[in-house]
């Protein structure tokens, strides 16, 4: 695959073998499909992140909502992020800024991964989620970026404190989720929350808001 993508885009020479393998796994080792996805990613990265990194100054409205935190590692050594979906307000900031925020976040997560680790764990806390937080366009954009530009990065996602009203948005997004990604998403009952999280996260690494010992750290300060 490397020979194929380097022939069509010389910048592929700067990419390590781990990234090549992630794209291959994402397309079930189909070299043609993986190469097509990878070349599309390289082109997207050049146009969407021309400076090589998204700065905090490019996503002020999303950072001000204090909806995303990162700290600690799960039992497999994967960085943990906590997303408060109820704090998301699509009326504050554009869709383009939200896309930049997704990239800003994923790049931060990847930079925090220990050597040999390629995945992260997410906790999506939907307490307080309502129609003002609903953003199907944003969810689909984030899903596309995660699946097409950061394949094989998500290890597991716990969805907690899920209100019934959220299922309306979920049903709209679900058909666009890759089968492999679907298997990584776990809905957690409130009464089983702490025991479920402790199954994957040691108490010393679990956020204190869920009965652990680590305080939440805003993504921009992590």
JSON list of C-alpha atoms in Angstrom, two decimals:
[
{"chain": "A", "resi": 1, "resn": "UNK", "atom": "CA", "xyz": [0.00, 0.00, 0.00]},
{"chain": "A", "resi": 2, "resn": "UNK", "atom": "CA", "xyz": [2.81, 2.42, 0.82]},
{"chain": "A", "resi": 3, "resn": "UNK", "atom": "CA", "xyz": [4.19, 2.15, -2.70]},
{"chain": "A", "resi": 4, "resn": "UNK", "atom": "CA", "xyz": [0.76, 2.89, -4.14]},
{"chain": "A", "resi": 5, "resn": "UNK", "atom": "CA", "xyz": [0.06, 6.01, -2.08]},
{"chain": "A", "resi": 6, "resn": "UNK", "atom": "CA", "xyz": [3.60, 7.39, -2.37]},
{"chain": "A", "resi": 7, "resn": "UNK", "atom": "CA", "xyz": [3.34, 7.12, -6.13]},
{"chain": "A", "resi": 8, "resn": "UNK", "atom": "CA", "xyz": [0.18, 9.24, -6.17]},
{"chain": "A", "resi": 9, "resn": "UNK", "atom": "CA", "xyz": [1.11, 11.58, -3.32]},
{"chain": "A", "resi": 10, "resn": "UNK", "atom": "CA", "xyz": [4.81, 11.98, -2.38]},
{"chain": "A", "resi": 11, "resn": "UNK", "atom": "CA", "xyz": [3.84, 13.49, 0.99]},
{"chain": "A", "resi": 12, "resn": "UNK", "atom": "CA", "xyz": [2.84, 9.97, 2.08]},
{"chain": "A", "resi": 13, "resn": "UNK", "atom": "CA", "xyz": [6.56, 9.33, 2.65]},
{"chain": "A", "resi": 14, "resn": "UNK", "atom": "CA", "xyz": [6.30, 11.39, 5.84]},
{"chain": "A", "resi": 15, "resn": "UNK", "atom": "CA", "xyz": [3.67, 9.08, 7.34]},
{"chain": "A", "resi": 16, "resn": "UNK", "atom": "CA", "xyz": [4.66, 6.20, 9.63]},
{"chain": "A", "resi": 17, "resn": "UNK", "atom": "CA", "xyz": [3.70, 2.57, 9.10]},
{"chain": "A", "resi": 18, "resn": "UNK", "atom": "CA", "xyz": [1.26, 2.62, 12.02]},
{"chain": "A", "resi": 19, "resn": "UNK", "atom": "CA", "xyz": [-0.98, 5.09, 10.18]},
{"chain": "A", "resi": 20, "resn": "UNK", "atom": "CA", "xyz": [-0.81, 3.06, 6.99]},
{"chain": "A", "resi": 21, "resn": "UNK", "atom": "CA", "xyz": [-1.88, -0.03, 8.93]},
{"chain": "A", "resi": 22, "resn": "UNK", "atom": "CA", "xyz": [-4.80, 1.77, 10.57]},
{"chain": "A", "resi": 23, "resn": "UNK", "atom": "CA", "xyz": [-6.21, 2.71, 7.19]},
{"chain": "A", "resi": 24, "resn": "UNK", "atom": "CA", "xyz": [-5.69, -0.86, 5.99]},
{"chain": "A", "resi": 25, "resn": "UNK", "atom": "CA", "xyz": [-7.52, -2.30, 8.99]},
{"chain": "A", "resi": 26, "resn": "UNK", "atom": "CA", "xyz": [-10.33, 0.18, 8.50]},
{"chain": "A", "resi": 27, "resn": "UNK", "atom": "CA", "xyz": [-10.88, -1.25, 5.02]},
{"chain": "A", "resi": 28, "resn": "UNK", "atom": "CA", "xyz": [-10.39, -4.92, 5.98]},
{"chain": "A", "resi": 29, "resn": "UNK", "atom": "CA", "xyz": [-6.90, -5.04, 4.41]},
{"chain": "A", "resi": 30, "resn": "UNK", "atom": "CA", "xyz": [-8.24, -4.10, 0.97]},
{"chain": "A", "resi": 31, "resn": "UNK", "atom": "CA", "xyz": [-5.26, -2.20, -0.45]},
{"chain": "A", "resi": 32, "resn": "UNK", "atom": "CA", "xyz": [-7.25, -0.44, -3.17]},
{"chain": "A", "resi": 33, "resn": "UNK", "atom": "CA", "xyz": [-9.96, 0.83, -0.81]},
{"chain": "A", "resi": 34, "resn": "UNK", "atom": "CA", "xyz": [-7.48, 1.73, 1.93]},
{"chain": "A", "resi": 35, "resn": "UNK", "atom": "CA", "xyz": [-5.25, 3.62, -0.52]},
{"chain": "A", "resi": 36, "resn": "UNK", "atom": "CA", "xyz": [-8.20, 5.60, -1.84]},
{"chain": "A", "resi": 37, "resn": "UNK", "atom": "CA", "xyz": [-9.26, 6.54, 1.70]},
{"chain": "A", "resi": 38, "resn": "UNK", "atom": "CA", "xyz": [-5.71, 7.45, 2.69]},
{"chain": "A", "resi": 39, "resn": "UNK", "atom": "CA", "xyz": [-5.10, 9.66, -0.34]},
{"chain": "A", "resi": 40, "resn": "UNK", "atom": "CA", "xyz": [-8.38, 11.41, 0.35]},
{"chain": "A", "resi": 41, "resn": "UNK", "atom": "CA", "xyz": [-7.23, 11.97, 3.93]},
{"chain": "A", "resi": 42, "resn": "UNK", "atom": "CA", "xyz": [-3.91, 13.51, 2.84]},
{"chain": "A", "resi": 43, "resn": "UNK", "atom": "CA", "xyz": [-5.71, 15.93, 0.53]},
{"chain": "A", "resi": 44, "resn": "UNK", "atom": "CA", "xyz": [-8.24, 16.82, 3.25]},
{"chain": "A", "resi": 45, "resn": "UNK", "atom": "CA", "xyz": [-5.52, 17.41, 5.84]},
{"chain": "A", "resi": 46, "resn": "UNK", "atom": "CA", "xyz": [-3.64, 19.84, 3.58]},
{"chain": "A", "resi": 47, "resn": "UNK", "atom": "CA", "xyz": [-6.74, 21.91, 2.89]},
{"chain": "A", "resi": 48, "resn": "UNK", "atom": "CA", "xyz": [-8.44, 21.76, 6.29]},
{"chain": "A", "resi": 49, "resn": "UNK", "atom": "CA", "xyz": [-5.34, 22.04, 8.49]},
{"chain": "A", "resi": 50, "resn": "UNK", "atom": "CA", "xyz": [-2.97, 24.10, 6.30]},
{"chain": "A", "resi": 51, "resn": "UNK", "atom": "CA", "xyz": [-0.79, 25.10, 9.25]},
{"chain": "A", "resi": 52, "resn": "UNK", "atom": "CA", "xyz": [-0.44, 21.51, 10.43]},
{"chain": "A", "resi": 53, "resn": "UNK", "atom": "CA", "xyz": [-2.36, 22.15, 13.64]},
{"chain": "A", "resi": 54, "resn": "UNK", "atom": "CA", "xyz": [-5.63, 23.72, 14.78]},
{"chain": "A", "resi": 55, "resn": "UNK", "atom": "CA", "xyz": [-4.98, 26.36, 17.44]},
{"chain": "A", "resi": 56, "resn": "UNK", "atom": "CA", "xyz": [-7.25, 27.21, 20.38]},
{"chain": "A", "resi": 57, "resn": "UNK", "atom": "CA", "xyz": [-7.83, 30.63, 18.83]},
{"chain": "A", "resi": 58, "resn": "UNK", "atom": "CA", "xyz": [-9.60, 28.93, 15.91]},
{"chain": "A", "resi": 59, "resn": "UNK", "atom": "CA", "xyz": [-12.23, 27.26, 18.12]},
{"chain": "A", "resi": 60, "resn": "UNK", "atom": "CA", "xyz": [-13.11, 29.86, 20.80]},
{"chain": "A", "resi": 61, "resn": "UNK", "atom": "CA", "xyz": [-16.86, 29.27, 20.93]},
{"chain": "A", "resi": 62, "resn": "UNK", "atom": "CA", "xyz": [-16.53, 25.54, 21.39]},
{"chain": "A", "resi": 63, "resn": "UNK", "atom": "CA", "xyz": [-13.85, 25.83, 24.07]},
{"chain": "A", "resi": 64, "resn": "UNK", "atom": "CA", "xyz": [-15.98, 28.38, 25.95]},
{"chain": "A", "resi": 65, "resn": "UNK", "atom": "CA", "xyz": [-18.74, 25.78, 26.32]},
{"chain": "A", "resi": 66, "resn": "UNK", "atom": "CA", "xyz": [-16.42, 23.63, 28.49]},
{"chain": "A", "resi": 67, "resn": "UNK", "atom": "CA", "xyz": [-17.86, 20.45, 27.08]},
{"chain": "A", "resi": 68, "resn": "UNK", "atom": "CA", "xyz": [-14.76, 18.32, 26.57]},
{"chain": "A", "resi": 69, "resn": "UNK", "atom": "CA", "xyz": [-12.19, 17.12, 29.07]},
{"chain": "A", "resi": 70, "resn": "UNK", "atom": "CA", "xyz": [-9.24, 14.73, 29.00]},
{"chain": "A", "resi": 71, "resn": "UNK", "atom": "CA", "xyz": [-7.22, 13.00, 31.67]},
{"chain": "A", "resi": 72, "resn": "UNK", "atom": "CA", "xyz": [-6.15, 9.55, 32.74]},
{"chain": "A", "resi": 73, "resn": "UNK", "atom": "CA", "xyz": [-5.70, 6.22, 30.99]},
{"chain": "A", "resi": 74, "resn": "UNK", "atom": "CA", "xyz": [-7.94, 3.17, 30.97]},
{"chain": "A", "resi": 75, "resn": "UNK", "atom": "CA", "xyz": [-6.70, -0.32, 31.86]},
{"chain": "A", "resi": 76, "resn": "UNK", "atom": "CA", "xyz": [-5.42, -0.80, 28.30]},
{"chain": "A", "resi": 77, "resn": "UNK", "atom": "CA", "xyz": [-3.41, 2.41, 28.42]},
{"chain": "A", "resi": 78, "resn": "UNK", "atom": "CA", "xyz": [-5.81, 4.39, 26.24]},
{"chain": "A", "resi": 79, "resn": "UNK", "atom": "CA", "xyz": [-6.28, 8.13, 26.96]},
{"chain": "A", "resi": 80, "resn": "UNK", "atom": "CA", "xyz": [-9.74, 8.97, 28.31]},
{"chain": "A", "resi": 81, "resn": "UNK", "atom": "CA", "xyz": [-11.88, 11.87, 27.13]},
{"chain": "A", "resi": 82, "resn": "UNK", "atom": "CA", "xyz": [-15.16, 13.00, 28.65]},
{"chain": "A", "resi": 83, "resn": "UNK", "atom": "CA", "xyz": [-17.68, 14.82, 26.45]},
{"chain": "A", "resi": 84, "resn": "UNK", "atom": "CA", "xyz": [-20.66, 16.63, 27.95]},
{"chain": "A", "resi": 85, "resn": "UNK", "atom": "CA", "xyz": [-23.19, 16.53, 25.13]},
{"chain": "A", "resi": 86, "resn": "UNK", "atom": "CA", "xyz": [-25.70, 18.66, 27.01]},
{"chain": "A", "resi": 87, "resn": "UNK", "atom": "CA", "xyz": [-23.28, 21.61, 26.97]},
{"chain": "A", "resi": 88, "resn": "UNK", "atom": "CA", "xyz": [-22.99, 21.61, 23.19]},
{"chain": "A", "resi": 89, "resn": "UNK", "atom": "CA", "xyz": [-24.81, 24.58, 21.70]},
{"chain": "A", "resi": 90, "resn": "UNK", "atom": "CA", "xyz": [-24.74, 24.64, 17.88]},
{"chain": "A", "resi": 91, "resn": "UNK", "atom": "CA", "xyz": [-26.11, 28.19, 17.85]},
{"chain": "A", "resi": 92, "resn": "UNK", "atom": "CA", "xyz": [-22.81, 29.38, 19.37]},
{"chain": "A", "resi": 93, "resn": "UNK", "atom": "CA", "xyz": [-20.29, 29.02, 16.56]},
{"chain": "A", "resi": 94, "resn": "UNK", "atom": "CA", "xyz": [-20.50, 27.73, 13.02]},
{"chain": "A", "resi": 95, "resn": "UNK", "atom": "CA", "xyz": [-20.45, 24.17, 11.70]},
{"chain": "A", "resi": 96, "resn": "UNK", "atom": "CA", "xyz": [-16.98, 24.86, 10.29]},
{"chain": "A", "resi": 97, "resn": "UNK", "atom": "CA", "xyz": [-15.71, 25.87, 13.72]},
{"chain": "A", "resi": 98, "resn": "UNK", "atom": "CA", "xyz": [-17.18, 22.70, 15.20]},
{"chain": "A", "resi": 99, "resn": "UNK", "atom": "CA", "xyz": [-15.35, 20.63, 12.58]},
{"chain": "A", "resi": 100, "resn": "UNK", "atom": "CA", "xyz": [-12.12, 22.41, 13.52]},
{"chain": "A", "resi": 101, "resn": "UNK", "atom": "CA", "xyz": [-12.90, 21.66, 17.17]},
{"chain": "A", "resi": 102, "resn": "UNK", "atom": "CA", "xyz": [-13.27, 17.95, 16.37]},
{"chain": "A", "resi": 103, "resn": "UNK", "atom": "CA", "xyz": [-9.85, 17.94, 14.67]},
{"chain": "A", "resi": 104, "resn": "UNK", "atom": "CA", "xyz": [-8.34, 20.02, 17.50]},
{"chain": "A", "resi": 105, "resn": "UNK", "atom": "CA", "xyz": [-9.65, 17.44, 19.98]},
{"chain": "A", "resi": 106, "resn": "UNK", "atom": "CA", "xyz": [-8.58, 14.34, 18.07]},
{"chain": "A", "resi": 107, "resn": "UNK", "atom": "CA", "xyz": [-5.10, 15.73, 17.48]},
{"chain": "A", "resi": 108, "resn": "UNK", "atom": "CA", "xyz": [-4.79, 16.49, 21.20]},
{"chain": "A", "resi": 109, "resn": "UNK", "atom": "CA", "xyz": [-5.87, 12.97, 22.08]},
{"chain": "A", "resi": 110, "resn": "UNK", "atom": "CA", "xyz": [-3.46, 11.37, 19.63]},
{"chain": "A", "resi": 111, "resn": "UNK", "atom": "CA", "xyz": [-0.57, 13.47, 20.96]},
{"chain": "A", "resi": 112, "resn": "UNK", "atom": "CA", "xyz": [-1.27, 12.15, 24.46]},
{"chain": "A", "resi": 113, "resn": "UNK", "atom": "CA", "xyz": [-1.17, 8.46, 23.52]},
{"chain": "A", "resi": 114, "resn": "UNK", "atom": "CA", "xyz": [1.67, 6.51, 25.16]},
{"chain": "A", "resi": 115, "resn": "UNK", "atom": "CA", "xyz": [4.17, 4.78, 22.90]},
{"chain": "A", "resi": 116, "resn": "UNK", "atom": "CA", "xyz": [2.64, 1.77, 21.17]},
{"chain": "A", "resi": 117, "resn": "UNK", "atom": "CA", "xyz": [-0.92, 2.94, 21.86]},
{"chain": "A", "resi": 118, "resn": "UNK", "atom": "CA", "xyz": [-3.16, 3.90, 18.93]},
{"chain": "A", "resi": 119, "resn": "UNK", "atom": "CA", "xyz": [-6.63, 4.16, 20.46]},
{"chain": "A", "resi": 120, "resn": "UNK", "atom": "CA", "xyz": [-8.56, 6.25, 22.97]},
{"chain": "A", "resi": 121, "resn": "UNK", "atom": "CA", "xyz": [-11.61, 5.75, 25.17]},
{"chain": "A", "resi": 122, "resn": "UNK", "atom": "CA", "xyz": [-14.53, 8.16, 25.33]},
{"chain": "A", "resi": 123, "resn": "UNK", "atom": "CA", "xyz": [-17.25, 8.83, 27.88]},
{"chain": "A", "resi": 124, "resn": "UNK", "atom": "CA", "xyz": [-20.18, 10.67, 26.35]},
{"chain": "A", "resi": 125, "resn": "UNK", "atom": "CA", "xyz": [-22.21, 12.15, 29.21]},
{"chain": "A", "resi": 126, "resn": "UNK", "atom": "CA", "xyz": [-25.62, 13.25, 27.93]},
{"chain": "A", "resi": 127, "resn": "UNK", "atom": "CA", "xyz": [-27.08, 14.53, 31.18]},
{"chain": "A", "resi": 128, "resn": "UNK", "atom": "CA", "xyz": [-29.07, 17.68, 30.44]},
{"chain": "A", "resi": 129, "resn": "UNK", "atom": "CA", "xyz": [-29.15, 16.99, 26.70]},
{"chain": "A", "resi": 130, "resn": "UNK", "atom": "CA", "xyz": [-32.15, 18.59, 25.01]},
{"chain": "A", "resi": 131, "resn": "UNK", "atom": "CA", "xyz": [-33.23, 19.93, 21.68]},
{"chain": "A", "resi": 132, "resn": "UNK", "atom": "CA", "xyz": [-31.04, 23.03, 22.07]},
{"chain": "A", "resi": 133, "resn": "UNK", "atom": "CA", "xyz": [-28.06, 20.65, 22.12]},
{"chain": "A", "resi": 134, "resn": "UNK", "atom": "CA", "xyz": [-29.28, 18.60, 19.16]},
{"chain": "A", "resi": 135, "resn": "UNK", "atom": "CA", "xyz": [-26.97, 18.99, 16.19]},
{"chain": "A", "resi": 136, "resn": "UNK", "atom": "CA", "xyz": [-27.38, 16.17, 13.70]},
{"chain": "A", "resi": 137, "resn": "UNK", "atom": "CA", "xyz": [-25.31, 18.00, 11.08]},
{"chain": "A", "resi": 138, "resn": "UNK", "atom": "CA", "xyz": [-22.52, 18.40, 13.61]},
{"chain": "A", "resi": 139, "resn": "UNK", "atom": "CA", "xyz": [-22.74, 14.78, 14.74]},
{"chain": "A", "resi": 140, "resn": "UNK", "atom": "CA", "xyz": [-22.53, 13.53, 11.16]},
{"chain": "A", "resi": 141, "resn": "UNK", "atom": "CA", "xyz": [-19.58, 15.83, 10.44]},
{"chain": "A", "resi": 142, "resn": "UNK", "atom": "CA", "xyz": [-17.75, 14.61, 13.54]},
{"chain": "A", "resi": 143, "resn": "UNK", "atom": "CA", "xyz": [-18.51, 11.00, 12.65]},
{"chain": "A", "resi": 144, "resn": "UNK", "atom": "CA", "xyz": [-17.17, 11.48, 9.13]},
{"chain": "A", "resi": 145, "resn": "UNK", "atom": "CA", "xyz": [-13.93, 13.01, 10.43]},
{"chain": "A", "resi": 146, "resn": "UNK", "atom": "CA", "xyz": [-13.47, 10.25, 13.01]},
{"chain": "A", "resi": 147, "resn": "UNK", "atom": "CA", "xyz": [-14.15, 7.38, 10.62]},
{"chain": "A", "resi": 148, "resn": "UNK", "atom": "CA", "xyz": [-12.49, 8.68, 7.46]},
{"chain": "A", "resi": 149, "resn": "UNK", "atom": "CA", "xyz": [-9.59, 10.73, 8.82]},
{"chain": "A", "resi": 150, "resn": "UNK", "atom": "CA", "xyz": [-8.81, 9.04, 12.14]},
{"chain": "A", "resi": 151, "resn": "UNK", "atom": "CA", "xyz": [-9.75, 5.41, 11.44]},
{"chain": "A", "resi": 152, "resn": "UNK", "atom": "CA", "xyz": [-9.09, 2.79, 14.10]},
{"chain": "A", "resi": 153, "resn": "UNK", "atom": "CA", "xyz": [-8.49, 5.46, 16.74]},
{"chain": "A", "resi": 154, "resn": "UNK", "atom": "CA", "xyz": [-11.63, 4.93, 18.82]},
{"chain": "A", "resi": 155, "resn": "UNK", "atom": "CA", "xyz": [-11.28, 2.02, 21.21]},
{"chain": "A", "resi": 156, "resn": "UNK", "atom": "CA", "xyz": [-14.56, 2.27, 23.11]},
{"chain": "A", "resi": 157, "resn": "UNK", "atom": "CA", "xyz": [-17.26, 4.86, 23.75]},
{"chain": "A", "resi": 158, "resn": "UNK", "atom": "CA", "xyz": [-19.54, 4.75, 26.79]},
{"chain": "A", "resi": 159, "resn": "UNK", "atom": "CA", "xyz": [-22.78, 6.73, 26.45]},
{"chain": "A", "resi": 160, "resn": "UNK", "atom": "CA", "xyz": [-24.11, 7.58, 29.90]},
{"chain": "A", "resi": 161, "resn": "UNK", "atom": "CA", "xyz": [-27.03, 9.51, 31.42]},
{"chain": "A", "resi": 162, "resn": "UNK", "atom": "CA", "xyz": [-28.83, 9.12, 28.09]},
{"chain": "A", "resi": 163, "resn": "UNK", "atom": "CA", "xyz": [-32.25, 10.84, 28.06]},
{"chain": "A", "resi": 164, "resn": "UNK", "atom": "CA", "xyz": [-35.05, 9.28, 26.05]},
{"chain": "A", "resi": 165, "resn": "UNK", "atom": "CA", "xyz": [-35.32, 12.39, 23.86]},
{"chain": "A", "resi": 166, "resn": "UNK", "atom": "CA", "xyz": [-31.76, 11.78, 22.61]},
{"chain": "A", "resi": 167, "resn": "UNK", "atom": "CA", "xyz": [-32.87, 8.64, 20.79]},
{"chain": "A", "resi": 168, "resn": "UNK", "atom": "CA", "xyz": [-34.56, 10.77, 18.12]},
{"chain": "A", "resi": 169, "resn": "UNK", "atom": "CA", "xyz": [-31.19, 12.20, 17.08]},
{"chain": "A", "resi": 170, "resn": "UNK", "atom": "CA", "xyz": [-29.49, 8.82, 17.58]},
{"chain": "A", "resi": 171, "resn": "UNK", "atom": "CA", "xyz": [-31.82, 7.12, 15.09]},
{"chain": "A", "resi": 172, "resn": "UNK", "atom": "CA", "xyz": [-30.86, 9.72, 12.47]},
{"chain": "A", "resi": 173, "resn": "UNK", "atom": "CA", "xyz": [-27.13, 9.25, 13.01]},
{"chain": "A", "resi": 174, "resn": "UNK", "atom": "CA", "xyz": [-27.02, 5.48, 13.55]},
{"chain": "A", "resi": 175, "resn": "UNK", "atom": "CA", "xyz": [-27.29, 4.43, 9.86]},
{"chain": "A", "resi": 176, "resn": "UNK", "atom": "CA", "xyz": [-24.09, 6.37, 9.09]},
{"chain": "A", "resi": 177, "resn": "UNK", "atom": "CA", "xyz": [-22.00, 4.66, 11.76]},
{"chain": "A", "resi": 178, "resn": "UNK", "atom": "CA", "xyz": [-19.56, 2.08, 10.43]},
{"chain": "A", "resi": 179, "resn": "UNK", "atom": "CA", "xyz": [-20.31, -1.48, 11.65]},
{"chain": "A", "resi": 180, "resn": "UNK", "atom": "CA", "xyz": [-16.91, -1.65, 13.37]},
{"chain": "A", "resi": 181, "resn": "UNK", "atom": "CA", "xyz": [-17.60, 1.60, 15.20]},
{"chain": "A", "resi": 182, "resn": "UNK", "atom": "CA", "xyz": [-21.06, 0.45, 16.28]},
{"chain": "A", "resi": 183, "resn": "UNK", "atom": "CA", "xyz": [-19.49, -2.45, 18.16]},
{"chain": "A", "resi": 184, "resn": "UNK", "atom": "CA", "xyz": [-17.41, 0.01, 20.20]},
{"chain": "A", "resi": 185, "resn": "UNK", "atom": "CA", "xyz": [-20.38, 2.03, 21.49]},
{"chain": "A", "resi": 186, "resn": "UNK", "atom": "CA", "xyz": [-21.90, 0.99, 24.82]},
{"chain": "A", "resi": 187, "resn": "UNK", "atom": "CA", "xyz": [-25.05, 2.47, 26.37]},
{"chain": "A", "resi": 188, "resn": "UNK", "atom": "CA", "xyz": [-24.76, 2.34, 30.17]},
{"chain": "A", "resi": 189, "resn": "UNK", "atom": "CA", "xyz": [-27.66, 2.21, 32.62]},
{"chain": "A", "resi": 190, "resn": "UNK", "atom": "CA", "xyz": [-27.46, 4.74, 35.44]},
{"chain": "A", "resi": 191, "resn": "UNK", "atom": "CA", "xyz": [-27.60, 2.05, 38.13]},
{"chain": "A", "resi": 192, "resn": "UNK", "atom": "CA", "xyz": [-24.64, 0.24, 36.56]},
{"chain": "A", "resi": 193, "resn": "UNK", "atom": "CA", "xyz": [-22.58, 3.33, 35.74]},
{"chain": "A", "resi": 194, "resn": "UNK", "atom": "CA", "xyz": [-19.76, 3.11, 38.28]},
{"chain": "A", "resi": 195, "resn": "UNK", "atom": "CA", "xyz": [-19.32, -0.67, 38.08]},
{"chain": "A", "resi": 196, "resn": "UNK", "atom": "CA", "xyz": [-19.30, -0.54, 34.27]},
{"chain": "A", "resi": 197, "resn": "UNK", "atom": "CA", "xyz": [-16.70, 2.22, 34.12]},
{"chain": "A", "resi": 198, "resn": "UNK", "atom": "CA", "xyz": [-14.54, 0.49, 36.73]},
{"chain": "A", "resi": 199, "resn": "UNK", "atom": "CA", "xyz": [-14.52, -2.58, 34.52]},
{"chain": "A", "resi": 200, "resn": "UNK", "atom": "CA", "xyz": [-12.37, -0.65, 32.04]},
{"chain": "A", "resi": 201, "resn": "UNK", "atom": "CA", "xyz": [-10.90, 2.16, 34.14]},
{"chain": "A", "resi": 202, "resn": "UNK", "atom": "CA", "xyz": [-9.03, 1.86, 37.43]},
{"chain": "A", "resi": 203, "resn": "UNK", "atom": "CA", "xyz": [-10.40, 4.02, 40.23]},
{"chain": "A", "resi": 204, "resn": "UNK", "atom": "CA", "xyz": [-7.13, 5.98, 40.29]},
{"chain": "A", "resi": 205, "resn": "UNK", "atom": "CA", "xyz": [-7.75, 7.01, 36.67]},
{"chain": "A", "resi": 206, "resn": "UNK", "atom": "CA", "xyz": [-11.53, 7.41, 36.77]},
{"chain": "A", "resi": 207, "resn": "UNK", "atom": "CA", "xyz": [-12.87, 11.01, 36.76]},
{"chain": "A", "resi": 208, "resn": "UNK", "atom": "CA", "xyz": [-13.89, 12.12, 40.24]},
{"chain": "A", "resi": 209, "resn": "UNK", "atom": "CA", "xyz": [-17.38, 13.04, 39.02]},
{"chain": "A", "resi": 210, "resn": "UNK", "atom": "CA", "xyz": [-17.96, 9.31, 38.50]},
{"chain": "A", "resi": 211, "resn": "UNK", "atom": "CA", "xyz": [-16.53, 8.22, 41.83]},
{"chain": "A", "resi": 212, "resn": "UNK", "atom": "CA", "xyz": [-12.87, 8.11, 40.84]},
{"chain": "A", "resi": 213, "resn": "UNK", "atom": "CA", "xyz": [-9.87, 10.15, 41.91]},
{"chain": "A", "resi": 214, "resn": "UNK", "atom": "CA", "xyz": [-8.87, 12.33, 38.95]},
{"chain": "A", "resi": 215, "resn": "UNK", "atom": "CA", "xyz": [-10.31, 15.82, 38.45]},
{"chain": "A", "resi": 216, "resn": "UNK", "atom": "CA", "xyz": [-11.59, 16.73, 35.01]},
{"chain": "A", "resi": 217, "resn": "UNK", "atom": "CA", "xyz": [-9.12, 18.76, 32.95]},
{"chain": "A", "resi": 218, "resn": "UNK", "atom": "CA", "xyz": [-10.43, 20.93, 30.08]},
{"chain": "A", "resi": 219, "resn": "UNK", "atom": "CA", "xyz": [-9.09, 19.76, 26.72]},
{"chain": "A", "resi": 220, "resn": "UNK", "atom": "CA", "xyz": [-7.25, 23.07, 26.15]},
{"chain": "A", "resi": 221, "resn": "UNK", "atom": "CA", "xyz": [-5.37, 22.64, 29.45]},
{"chain": "A", "resi": 222, "resn": "UNK", "atom": "CA", "xyz": [-4.48, 18.98, 29.02]}
]
